[in-house]
């Protein structure tokens, strides 16, 4: 078996996994071993080498960043330009001079330092928006290995891509990959449309496109979780957690504090629900866990202030003796503790305005008691909605009335319907878990790399040769 080399912005610490990317890949890396390479904050003059980090089942290397690199590469270009653009928030683009140059320079330096650690038989899998140009930098250094990319965020519409001053370069970065993996079929459609809108793009059967003499392959691979393992964690947590003090039904939201998650929208929707359901028997206690993230970025400061103001407003309007409608927790909570809260919750309210997948939705389903399951109220703009639409109550987070109606429907849903919906969703989670996601993507990557090598050989004879697509054999949605 070829060694798997993962590249991502951060390398996981030894211990229980946290974060969607790490949770999804931990089992794969634990089972097959390999190498995980990423970056970390460093000093003013970081060493020009990769630093080994502790790890039991697979090797880990990190590249320290200077403070200037962290400012312009991570906080700047990655999170103040690419992140809002990828989520369709081009109004929040914060472009400063030198950010893009630093972003590309960090990717080139990572490629240079990683090159001596790579073997000819390795399979390289690069993750997320921080490292999109990395494959091009590796190809320039002569790396011919299969290289795949997976984007954990949504892919934006063509108009958002064109808002970048260098949109052609952004698209060209993807041409160095053997396979671009996205979360949903909707993302694949947007990806293809972005190239069509850029001009001179030809769609080839099998979701391949020919663009500026490059062949680019793309597919949908919805990221999964270990549903059975998360259920076991939730059951263990229930046995050790103190029961909630409130006797009211519990509704929960768990998100990083990010403007893409629609947390203020859900509070406005909950406020609308409370105004329409003042009776004590309809009362719901809402716990929102929103740990801080990227607090140095202005847009995140704004959403924090808005959320604090709204939660205070709702509590001021509807609190009563023994009843506080909103409990807002602005700190990190252990994953095991969250699993217990998800198990206890009657409703999960998940309202992203635009999300690649949203694994909390899947974790809520996995955590539930199948005999008396809670109800998932889910934004139709979450990637998870594509898989779970048959079991979740889908809502429009931009419309408070839609959110309120989703809460009302969940609160009144009979147990028979709840069981039916939960069983349908849980079956999907078990069939498309994290191991399935990684295995299906890597098989597709290997097949795609074989065709690239074949076409390069044909190109050496003066012709691209006939384009036959391997994608029909791919187990993902391609």
CSV table of C-alpha atoms in Angstrom, one decimal:
chain,number,residue,atom,x,y,z
A,1,UNK,CA,0.0,0.0,0.0
A,2,UNK,CA,1.3,3.5,-0.9
A,3,UNK,CA,2.1,5.8,2.0
A,4,UNK,CA,-0.5,8.5,2.5
A,5,UNK,CA,0.8,12.1,3.0
A,6,UNK,CA,-1.7,14.6,4.3
A,7,UNK,CA,-1.2,18.3,4.0
A,8,UNK,CA,-3.3,20.8,6.0
A,9,UNK,CA,-3.0,24.1,7.7
A,10,UNK,CA,-2.6,22.5,11.1
A,11,UNK,CA,-1.3,19.1,12.2
A,12,UNK,CA,-3.4,17.3,14.8
A,13,UNK,CA,-2.1,17.0,18.3
A,14,UNK,CA,-1.8,13.6,19.9
A,15,UNK,CA,-4.9,12.6,21.8
A,16,UNK,CA,-8.6,12.7,21.2
A,17,UNK,CA,-9.3,14.3,17.7
A,18,UNK,CA,-11.1,17.6,17.4
A,19,UNK,CA,-12.3,19.5,14.3
A,20,UNK,CA,-14.0,18.1,11.3
A,21,UNK,CA,-11.0,17.4,9.2
A,22,UNK,CA,-9.0,15.7,12.0
A,23,UNK,CA,-12.0,13.7,13.2
A,24,UNK,CA,-12.7,12.4,9.6
A,25,UNK,CA,-9.1,11.5,8.9
A,26,UNK,CA,-7.9,10.2,12.2
A,27,UNK,CA,-9.2,6.7,11.7
A,28,UNK,CA,-7.7,6.4,8.2
A,29,UNK,CA,-4.3,7.7,9.4
A,30,UNK,CA,-4.4,5.5,12.6
A,31,UNK,CA,-5.1,2.4,10.5
A,32,UNK,CA,-2.7,2.9,7.6
A,33,UNK,CA,-0.1,5.2,9.1
A,34,UNK,CA,1.6,7.8,6.9
A,35,UNK,CA,2.8,11.4,7.2
A,36,UNK,CA,0.8,14.6,8.1
A,37,UNK,CA,2.4,17.9,7.3
A,38,UNK,CA,1.2,21.4,8.2
A,39,UNK,CA,2.1,24.8,9.6
A,40,UNK,CA,2.2,26.3,13.1
A,41,UNK,CA,2.8,29.8,14.5
A,42,UNK,CA,6.5,30.5,15.0
A,43,UNK,CA,9.1,33.1,15.7
A,44,UNK,CA,10.3,36.2,13.8
A,45,UNK,CA,12.9,34.0,12.1
A,46,UNK,CA,11.5,30.5,11.9
A,47,UNK,CA,13.9,27.7,11.0
A,48,UNK,CA,14.1,26.8,7.4
A,49,UNK,CA,13.1,23.2,8.0
A,50,UNK,CA,10.2,21.0,9.0
A,51,UNK,CA,9.9,20.2,12.7
A,52,UNK,CA,9.0,16.6,13.8
A,53,UNK,CA,6.0,16.5,16.3
A,54,UNK,CA,4.9,13.8,18.6
A,55,UNK,CA,2.6,11.2,17.2
A,56,UNK,CA,2.0,7.5,17.8
A,57,UNK,CA,0.3,6.0,14.8
A,58,UNK,CA,1.6,8.3,12.1
A,59,UNK,CA,4.4,10.8,11.6
A,60,UNK,CA,3.9,14.6,11.8
A,61,UNK,CA,5.9,17.5,10.6
A,62,UNK,CA,5.2,21.2,10.9
A,63,UNK,CA,6.6,24.4,9.3
A,64,UNK,CA,6.7,27.3,11.7
A,65,UNK,CA,5.4,30.6,10.3
A,66,UNK,CA,6.9,34.0,11.1
A,67,UNK,CA,4.6,36.5,12.6
A,68,UNK,CA,4.4,38.4,9.3
A,69,UNK,CA,3.5,35.2,7.5
A,70,UNK,CA,0.8,34.4,10.1
A,71,UNK,CA,-0.6,37.9,9.7
A,72,UNK,CA,-0.7,38.0,5.9
A,73,UNK,CA,-1.1,34.3,4.9
A,74,UNK,CA,-3.4,33.0,7.6
A,75,UNK,CA,-5.3,36.0,9.1
A,76,UNK,CA,-4.9,38.0,5.9
A,77,UNK,CA,-5.4,36.2,2.6
A,78,UNK,CA,-6.7,32.9,3.8
A,79,UNK,CA,-9.3,34.2,6.3
A,80,UNK,CA,-10.0,37.7,5.1
A,81,UNK,CA,-10.1,37.1,1.4
A,82,UNK,CA,-10.6,33.4,0.5
A,83,UNK,CA,-12.9,32.5,3.4
A,84,UNK,CA,-15.5,35.2,2.8
A,85,UNK,CA,-15.2,34.7,-1.0
A,86,UNK,CA,-15.8,30.9,-0.7
A,87,UNK,CA,-18.9,31.6,1.4
A,88,UNK,CA,-20.3,34.1,-1.0
A,89,UNK,CA,-19.6,37.1,1.3
A,90,UNK,CA,-17.6,39.2,-1.2
A,91,UNK,CA,-18.8,42.3,0.7
A,92,UNK,CA,-16.4,41.3,3.5
A,93,UNK,CA,-13.3,40.9,1.4
A,94,UNK,CA,-10.4,42.7,3.2
A,95,UNK,CA,-7.6,42.9,0.7
A,96,UNK,CA,-4.3,44.4,1.8
A,97,UNK,CA,-1.1,44.8,-0.2
A,98,UNK,CA,1.2,41.8,-0.1
A,99,UNK,CA,-1.3,39.2,1.3
A,100,UNK,CA,-1.6,37.2,-1.9
A,101,UNK,CA,2.2,37.2,-2.4
A,102,UNK,CA,2.7,36.0,1.1
A,103,UNK,CA,0.0,33.3,0.7
A,104,UNK,CA,1.7,32.0,-2.4
A,105,UNK,CA,5.2,32.3,-0.8
A,106,UNK,CA,4.1,30.2,2.2
A,107,UNK,CA,2.8,27.5,-0.1
A,108,UNK,CA,6.0,27.5,-2.1
A,109,UNK,CA,8.1,27.3,1.1
A,110,UNK,CA,6.1,24.4,2.4
A,111,UNK,CA,6.5,22.6,-0.9
A,112,UNK,CA,10.3,23.2,-0.9
A,113,UNK,CA,10.7,21.9,2.7
A,114,UNK,CA,8.3,19.0,2.2
A,115,UNK,CA,10.0,17.8,-1.0
A,116,UNK,CA,12.9,15.9,0.6
A,117,UNK,CA,10.4,14.0,2.9
A,118,UNK,CA,8.4,12.6,-0.1
A,119,UNK,CA,8.8,9.2,-1.7
A,120,UNK,CA,8.1,8.4,-5.3
A,121,UNK,CA,5.3,6.0,-4.3
A,122,UNK,CA,3.5,8.4,-1.9
A,123,UNK,CA,-0.1,9.6,-2.5
A,124,UNK,CA,-0.5,13.2,-1.5
A,125,UNK,CA,-3.8,14.6,-0.2
A,126,UNK,CA,-4.0,18.4,0.3
A,127,UNK,CA,-6.8,19.8,2.4
A,128,UNK,CA,-8.6,23.1,2.4
A,129,UNK,CA,-8.4,26.7,1.2
A,130,UNK,CA,-5.1,27.5,3.0
A,131,UNK,CA,-3.1,25.4,0.6
A,132,UNK,CA,-4.8,25.6,-2.8
A,133,UNK,CA,-1.6,26.6,-4.7
A,134,UNK,CA,0.5,23.8,-3.0
A,135,UNK,CA,0.1,21.2,-5.8
A,136,UNK,CA,1.3,23.7,-8.4
A,137,UNK,CA,4.4,24.5,-6.2
A,138,UNK,CA,5.1,20.8,-5.8
A,139,UNK,CA,4.8,20.2,-9.6
A,140,UNK,CA,7.3,23.0,-10.2
A,141,UNK,CA,9.7,21.0,-8.0
A,142,UNK,CA,9.3,17.9,-10.1
A,143,UNK,CA,6.8,16.0,-8.0
A,144,UNK,CA,4.9,13.6,-10.2
A,145,UNK,CA,3.0,11.7,-7.5
A,146,UNK,CA,-0.8,11.5,-7.4
A,147,UNK,CA,-2.0,14.8,-5.8
A,148,UNK,CA,-5.5,15.3,-4.7
A,149,UNK,CA,-7.3,18.3,-3.1
A,150,UNK,CA,-10.4,18.4,-0.9
A,151,UNK,CA,-12.2,21.6,-0.1
A,152,UNK,CA,-14.0,21.5,3.2
A,153,UNK,CA,-15.9,24.8,2.6
A,154,UNK,CA,-18.5,25.4,0.0
A,155,UNK,CA,-17.4,26.3,-3.5
A,156,UNK,CA,-18.6,29.8,-4.4
A,157,UNK,CA,-20.7,30.8,-7.4
A,158,UNK,CA,-19.0,32.2,-10.5
A,159,UNK,CA,-19.7,35.8,-9.5
A,160,UNK,CA,-17.9,35.5,-6.2
A,161,UNK,CA,-14.9,34.0,-7.9
A,162,UNK,CA,-14.8,36.9,-10.3
A,163,UNK,CA,-14.6,39.3,-7.3
A,164,UNK,CA,-11.0,38.2,-6.9
A,165,UNK,CA,-8.6,40.4,-8.7
A,166,UNK,CA,-6.7,37.4,-9.9
A,167,UNK,CA,-9.6,35.0,-10.5
A,168,UNK,CA,-7.8,33.2,-13.4
A,169,UNK,CA,-4.8,32.4,-11.1
A,170,UNK,CA,-7.2,31.1,-8.5
A,171,UNK,CA,-8.8,28.7,-11.0
A,172,UNK,CA,-5.4,27.7,-12.5
A,173,UNK,CA,-4.2,26.5,-9.1
A,174,UNK,CA,-6.7,23.6,-9.3
A,175,UNK,CA,-5.2,22.4,-12.6
A,176,UNK,CA,-2.2,20.9,-10.9
A,177,UNK,CA,-4.4,18.3,-9.0
A,178,UNK,CA,-5.4,14.9,-10.3
A,179,UNK,CA,-8.7,15.2,-8.5
A,180,UNK,CA,-10.6,18.1,-6.8
A,181,UNK,CA,-13.0,16.8,-4.2
A,182,UNK,CA,-15.9,18.9,-3.0
A,183,UNK,CA,-18.7,18.3,-0.4
A,184,UNK,CA,-21.9,18.3,-2.5
A,185,UNK,CA,-23.2,18.1,-6.0
A,186,UNK,CA,-24.2,21.7,-5.7
A,187,UNK,CA,-20.5,22.6,-5.1
A,188,UNK,CA,-19.5,20.6,-8.2
A,189,UNK,CA,-22.0,22.5,-10.3
A,190,UNK,CA,-20.6,25.8,-9.1
A,191,UNK,CA,-17.1,24.6,-9.7
A,192,UNK,CA,-17.8,23.8,-13.3
A,193,UNK,CA,-19.8,27.0,-13.8
A,194,UNK,CA,-16.8,29.1,-12.5
A,195,UNK,CA,-14.6,27.7,-15.2
A,196,UNK,CA,-17.3,28.1,-17.9
A,197,UNK,CA,-17.7,31.7,-16.9
A,198,UNK,CA,-14.0,32.3,-17.1
A,199,UNK,CA,-14.2,31.3,-20.8
A,200,UNK,CA,-12.5,28.7,-23.0
A,201,UNK,CA,-13.8,25.8,-20.8
A,202,UNK,CA,-15.1,22.6,-22.4
A,203,UNK,CA,-17.1,20.1,-20.4
A,204,UNK,CA,-16.0,16.5,-20.9
A,205,UNK,CA,-18.2,13.6,-19.9
A,206,UNK,CA,-17.6,12.4,-16.4
A,207,UNK,CA,-17.4,15.9,-14.9
A,208,UNK,CA,-14.0,16.6,-16.4
A,209,UNK,CA,-13.3,20.0,-18.0
A,210,UNK,CA,-10.7,21.0,-20.4
A,211,UNK,CA,-9.6,24.6,-19.6
A,212,UNK,CA,-6.6,26.4,-21.0
A,213,UNK,CA,-5.1,23.1,-22.2
A,214,UNK,CA,-5.5,21.5,-18.8
A,215,UNK,CA,-7.8,18.6,-17.8
A,216,UNK,CA,-9.4,19.1,-14.4
A,217,UNK,CA,-11.5,16.4,-12.7
A,218,UNK,CA,-13.9,17.1,-9.9
A,219,UNK,CA,-16.3,15.1,-7.8
A,220,UNK,CA,-18.6,15.2,-4.8
A,221,UNK,CA,-17.4,13.3,-1.7
A,222,UNK,CA,-19.5,14.2,1.3
A,223,UNK,CA,-17.4,14.0,4.5
A,224,UNK,CA,-18.7,11.6,7.1
A,225,UNK,CA,-18.3,10.7,10.8
A,226,UNK,CA,-18.1,7.5,12.8
A,227,UNK,CA,-21.7,7.4,13.8
A,228,UNK,CA,-21.5,4.3,16.0
A,229,UNK,CA,-18.5,5.7,17.8
A,230,UNK,CA,-20.1,9.0,18.4
A,231,UNK,CA,-23.2,7.3,19.7
A,232,UNK,CA,-21.1,5.3,22.2
A,233,UNK,CA,-19.4,8.5,23.3
A,234,UNK,CA,-22.7,10.2,23.9
A,235,UNK,CA,-24.1,7.3,25.9
A,236,UNK,CA,-21.0,7.3,28.1
A,237,UNK,CA,-21.3,11.1,28.6
A,238,UNK,CA,-24.9,10.7,29.7
A,239,UNK,CA,-23.9,8.4,32.5
A,240,UNK,CA,-21.4,10.9,33.9
A,241,UNK,CA,-23.0,14.3,33.2
A,242,UNK,CA,-25.2,16.1,35.7
A,243,UNK,CA,-28.7,16.3,34.3
A,244,UNK,CA,-29.8,19.8,33.2
A,245,UNK,CA,-31.5,21.9,35.8
A,246,UNK,CA,-34.3,23.1,33.4
A,247,UNK,CA,-37.4,21.0,33.1
A,248,UNK,CA,-38.1,22.5,29.7
A,249,UNK,CA,-37.4,20.9,26.4
A,250,UNK,CA,-33.8,21.5,25.4
A,251,UNK,CA,-32.7,22.9,22.0
A,252,UNK,CA,-29.0,23.1,21.2
A,253,UNK,CA,-26.7,24.8,18.7
A,254,UNK,CA,-22.9,24.2,18.5
A,255,UNK,CA,-20.8,26.3,16.2
A,256,UNK,CA,-17.6,28.2,16.0
A,257,UNK,CA,-18.4,31.9,16.3
A,258,UNK,CA,-18.3,32.7,12.6
A,259,UNK,CA,-20.5,34.9,10.5
A,260,UNK,CA,-21.2,32.0,8.1
A,261,UNK,CA,-23.0,30.0,10.8
A,262,UNK,CA,-26.1,32.1,11.0
A,263,UNK,CA,-26.2,32.2,14.8
A,264,UNK,CA,-27.9,35.6,15.0
A,265,UNK,CA,-30.4,34.3,12.5
A,266,UNK,CA,-31.4,31.4,14.7
A,267,UNK,CA,-31.8,33.7,17.7
A,268,UNK,CA,-34.1,35.9,15.7
A,269,UNK,CA,-36.0,32.8,14.6
A,270,UNK,CA,-36.2,31.6,18.2
A,271,UNK,CA,-37.4,35.1,19.2
A,272,UNK,CA,-40.2,34.8,16.6
A,273,UNK,CA,-41.1,31.4,18.0
A,274,UNK,CA,-41.3,32.6,21.5
A,275,UNK,CA,-43.6,35.5,20.5
A,276,UNK,CA,-46.0,33.1,18.9
A,277,UNK,CA,-45.8,30.5,21.7
A,278,UNK,CA,-46.0,32.3,25.0
A,279,UNK,CA,-47.6,29.4,26.9
A,280,UNK,CA,-45.5,27.7,29.6
A,281,UNK,CA,-46.1,24.3,28.1
A,282,UNK,CA,-44.4,25.4,24.8
A,283,UNK,CA,-41.3,26.7,26.5
A,284,UNK,CA,-37.9,25.6,25.1
A,285,UNK,CA,-34.5,26.3,26.7
A,286,UNK,CA,-31.9,27.0,24.0
A,287,UNK,CA,-28.2,26.4,24.7
A,288,UNK,CA,-25.9,27.9,22.1
A,289,UNK,CA,-22.2,26.9,22.4
A,290,UNK,CA,-20.1,29.3,20.2
A,291,UNK,CA,-16.3,29.1,21.1
A,292,UNK,CA,-14.2,32.0,19.8
A,293,UNK,CA,-12.3,31.8,16.5
A,294,UNK,CA,-10.2,34.3,14.5
A,295,UNK,CA,-11.0,37.1,17.0
A,296,UNK,CA,-8.4,39.3,15.4
A,297,UNK,CA,-10.5,39.6,12.3
A,298,UNK,CA,-13.0,42.5,12.3
A,299,UNK,CA,-16.0,40.6,10.9
A,300,UNK,CA,-15.7,38.1,13.8
A,301,UNK,CA,-15.8,40.9,16.4
A,302,UNK,CA,-18.9,42.2,14.8
A,303,UNK,CA,-20.8,38.9,14.9
A,304,UNK,CA,-19.8,38.4,18.6
A,305,UNK,CA,-21.2,41.8,19.5
A,306,UNK,CA,-24.4,41.1,17.6
A,307,UNK,CA,-24.9,37.7,19.2
A,308,UNK,CA,-24.3,39.1,22.7
A,309,UNK,CA,-26.8,41.9,22.1
A,310,UNK,CA,-29.5,39.5,20.7
A,311,UNK,CA,-29.1,36.9,23.4
A,312,UNK,CA,-29.6,39.6,26.1
A,313,UNK,CA,-32.5,41.0,24.2
A,314,UNK,CA,-34.3,37.6,24.0
A,315,UNK,CA,-33.6,36.9,27.6
A,316,UNK,CA,-34.8,40.3,28.7
A,317,UNK,CA,-38.1,39.9,26.8
A,318,UNK,CA,-38.9,36.2,27.7
A,319,UNK,CA,-37.1,35.2,30.9
A,320,UNK,CA,-39.3,34.2,33.9
A,321,UNK,CA,-38.8,32.7,37.3
A,322,UNK,CA,-37.1,29.4,36.7
A,323,UNK,CA,-36.9,30.0,32.9
A,324,UNK,CA,-34.0,31.6,30.9
A,325,UNK,CA,-34.7,31.0,27.2
A,326,UNK,CA,-31.1,31.5,25.9
A,327,UNK,CA,-27.9,30.2,27.5
A,328,UNK,CA,-25.0,31.5,25.5
A,329,UNK,CA,-21.6,29.8,26.1
A,330,UNK,CA,-18.6,31.6,24.5
A,331,UNK,CA,-15.8,29.2,25.2
A,332,UNK,CA,-14.6,25.8,24.0
A,333,UNK,CA,-16.4,22.7,25.4
A,334,UNK,CA,-14.9,19.3,25.4
A,335,UNK,CA,-16.2,17.1,22.5
A,336,UNK,CA,-17.3,14.4,25.0
A,337,UNK,CA,-19.3,16.9,26.9
A,338,UNK,CA,-20.9,18.2,23.7
A,339,UNK,CA,-21.8,14.6,22.7
A,340,UNK,CA,-23.8,14.3,26.0
A,341,UNK,CA,-25.6,17.6,25.4
A,342,UNK,CA,-26.5,16.5,21.9
A,343,UNK,CA,-27.9,13.2,23.3
A,344,UNK,CA,-30.1,15.1,25.8
A,345,UNK,CA,-31.3,17.7,23.3
A,346,UNK,CA,-34.9,17.4,21.9
A,347,UNK,CA,-34.0,19.7,19.0
A,348,UNK,CA,-30.8,20.7,17.2
A,349,UNK,CA,-31.1,24.1,15.5
A,350,UNK,CA,-28.4,24.4,12.8
A,351,UNK,CA,-28.7,27.5,10.6
A,352,UNK,CA,-25.6,28.2,8.5
A,353,UNK,CA,-26.0,30.7,5.8
A,354,UNK,CA,-23.5,28.7,3.7
A,355,UNK,CA,-21.6,25.6,4.9
A,356,UNK,CA,-19.5,23.0,3.3
A,357,UNK,CA,-21.0,20.1,5.3
A,358,UNK,CA,-21.7,20.9,9.0
A,359,UNK,CA,-20.7,17.8,10.9
A,360,UNK,CA,-22.6,18.9,14.0
A,361,UNK,CA,-25.8,18.0,12.2
A,362,UNK,CA,-24.5,14.5,11.7
A,363,UNK,CA,-23.2,14.2,15.3
A,364,UNK,CA,-26.6,15.2,16.6
A,365,UNK,CA,-28.3,12.5,14.6
A,366,UNK,CA,-25.6,9.9,15.8
A,367,UNK,CA,-26.0,10.9,19.4
A,368,UNK,CA,-29.8,10.4,19.7
A,369,UNK,CA,-31.6,7.6,21.5
A,370,UNK,CA,-33.3,5.7,18.6
A,371,UNK,CA,-36.3,4.9,20.7
A,372,UNK,CA,-36.9,8.6,21.6
A,373,UNK,CA,-34.9,10.7,19.1
A,374,UNK,CA,-34.7,14.4,18.9
A,375,UNK,CA,-35.4,16.4,15.7
A,376,UNK,CA,-32.8,18.0,13.5
A,377,UNK,CA,-33.8,21.5,12.3
A,378,UNK,CA,-31.4,22.3,9.5
A,379,UNK,CA,-30.6,25.1,7.1
A,380,UNK,CA,-31.1,24.2,3.5
A,381,UNK,CA,-27.8,25.9,2.8
A,382,UNK,CA,-25.8,23.4,4.8
A,383,UNK,CA,-24.0,20.7,2.8
A,384,UNK,CA,-25.5,18.1,5.1
A,385,UNK,CA,-29.0,19.0,3.8
A,386,UNK,CA,-28.2,17.2,0.5
A,387,UNK,CA,-27.9,13.9,2.4
A,388,UNK,CA,-30.3,14.4,5.3
A,389,UNK,CA,-33.2,16.2,3.6
A,390,UNK,CA,-35.5,13.2,4.0
A,391,UNK,CA,-35.1,13.2,7.8
A,392,UNK,CA,-34.3,16.8,8.8
A,393,UNK,CA,-36.7,19.7,9.0
A,394,UNK,CA,-35.3,22.0,6.4
A,395,UNK,CA,-35.6,25.8,7.0
A,396,UNK,CA,-34.5,29.1,5.4
A,397,UNK,CA,-32.2,30.8,7.9
A,398,UNK,CA,-32.7,34.2,6.3
A,399,UNK,CA,-36.4,34.1,7.2
A,400,UNK,CA,-37.2,34.2,11.0
A,401,UNK,CA,-40.7,32.9,10.3
A,402,UNK,CA,-39.2,29.8,8.6
A,403,UNK,CA,-36.9,29.2,11.5
A,404,UNK,CA,-39.8,29.6,14.0
A,405,UNK,CA,-41.9,27.2,12.0
A,406,UNK,CA,-39.2,24.6,11.9
A,407,UNK,CA,-38.9,24.9,15.8
A,408,UNK,CA,-42.6,24.6,16.1
A,409,UNK,CA,-42.8,21.5,13.8
A,410,UNK,CA,-39.9,19.8,15.7
A,411,UNK,CA,-41.5,20.6,19.1
A,412,UNK,CA,-44.8,19.0,18.1
A,413,UNK,CA,-43.5,16.1,16.1
A,414,UNK,CA,-44.9,12.7,17.3
A,415,UNK,CA,-42.5,10.0,18.4
A,416,UNK,CA,-43.4,7.7,15.5
A,417,UNK,CA,-42.4,10.3,12.9
A,418,UNK,CA,-39.3,11.2,14.9
A,419,UNK,CA,-38.2,7.5,14.9
A,420,UNK,CA,-38.8,7.2,11.2
A,421,UNK,CA,-36.8,10.3,10.3
A,422,UNK,CA,-34.0,9.4,12.7
A,423,UNK,CA,-33.6,5.8,11.3
A,424,UNK,CA,-33.4,7.1,7.8
A,425,UNK,CA,-30.7,9.6,8.6
A,426,UNK,CA,-28.7,7.2,10.8
A,427,UNK,CA,-28.6,4.6,8.0
A,428,UNK,CA,-27.1,7.3,5.7
A,429,UNK,CA,-24.5,8.2,8.3
A,430,UNK,CA,-23.4,4.5,8.8
A,431,UNK,CA,-23.2,3.9,5.0
A,432,UNK,CA,-21.1,7.1,4.4
A,433,UNK,CA,-18.9,7.3,7.4
A,434,UNK,CA,-15.4,8.8,7.6
A,435,UNK,CA,-13.7,5.7,6.4
A,436,UNK,CA,-16.0,5.4,3.4
A,437,UNK,CA,-15.3,9.1,2.6
A,438,UNK,CA,-11.5,8.7,2.7
A,439,UNK,CA,-11.4,5.3,0.9
A,440,UNK,CA,-13.7,6.4,-1.9
A,441,UNK,CA,-11.8,9.6,-2.4
A,442,UNK,CA,-8.4,7.9,-2.5
A,443,UNK,CA,-9.6,5.2,-4.9
A,444,UNK,CA,-10.9,7.9,-7.2
A,445,UNK,CA,-7.6,9.9,-6.9
A,446,UNK,CA,-5.5,6.8,-7.9
A,447,UNK,CA,-7.7,6.2,-10.9
A,448,UNK,CA,-7.5,9.8,-11.9
A,449,UNK,CA,-3.7,9.9,-11.6
A,450,UNK,CA,-3.4,6.9,-13.9
A,451,UNK,CA,-5.2,8.8,-16.6
A,452,UNK,CA,-3.1,11.9,-16.1
A,453,UNK,CA,0.1,9.9,-16.6
A,454,UNK,CA,-1.4,8.3,-19.7
A,455,UNK,CA,-2.4,11.6,-21.1
A,456,UNK,CA,1.1,13.1,-20.4
A,457,UNK,CA,2.6,10.2,-22.3
A,458,UNK,CA,0.3,11.0,-25.2
A,459,UNK,CA,1.2,14.6,-25.0
A,460,UNK,CA,4.8,13.7,-25.4
A,461,UNK,CA,3.9,12.1,-28.7
A,462,UNK,CA,2.2,15.4,-29.8
A,463,UNK,CA,-1.3,14.7,-28.8
A,464,UNK,CA,-3.5,14.6,-25.8
A,465,UNK,CA,-5.0,11.4,-27.1
A,466,UNK,CA,-8.6,10.4,-26.5
A,467,UNK,CA,-10.1,11.5,-23.2
A,468,UNK,CA,-11.6,8.5,-21.5
A,469,UNK,CA,-13.0,9.2,-18.0
A,470,UNK,CA,-12.4,7.0,-15.0
A,471,UNK,CA,-15.1,8.7,-13.1
A,472,UNK,CA,-17.8,6.2,-13.9
A,473,UNK,CA,-16.0,3.7,-11.6
A,474,UNK,CA,-15.6,6.2,-8.8
A,475,UNK,CA,-17.6,5.3,-5.6
A,476,UNK,CA,-18.3,9.0,-4.8
A,477,UNK,CA,-20.8,11.2,-6.5
A,478,UNK,CA,-19.0,12.2,-9.7
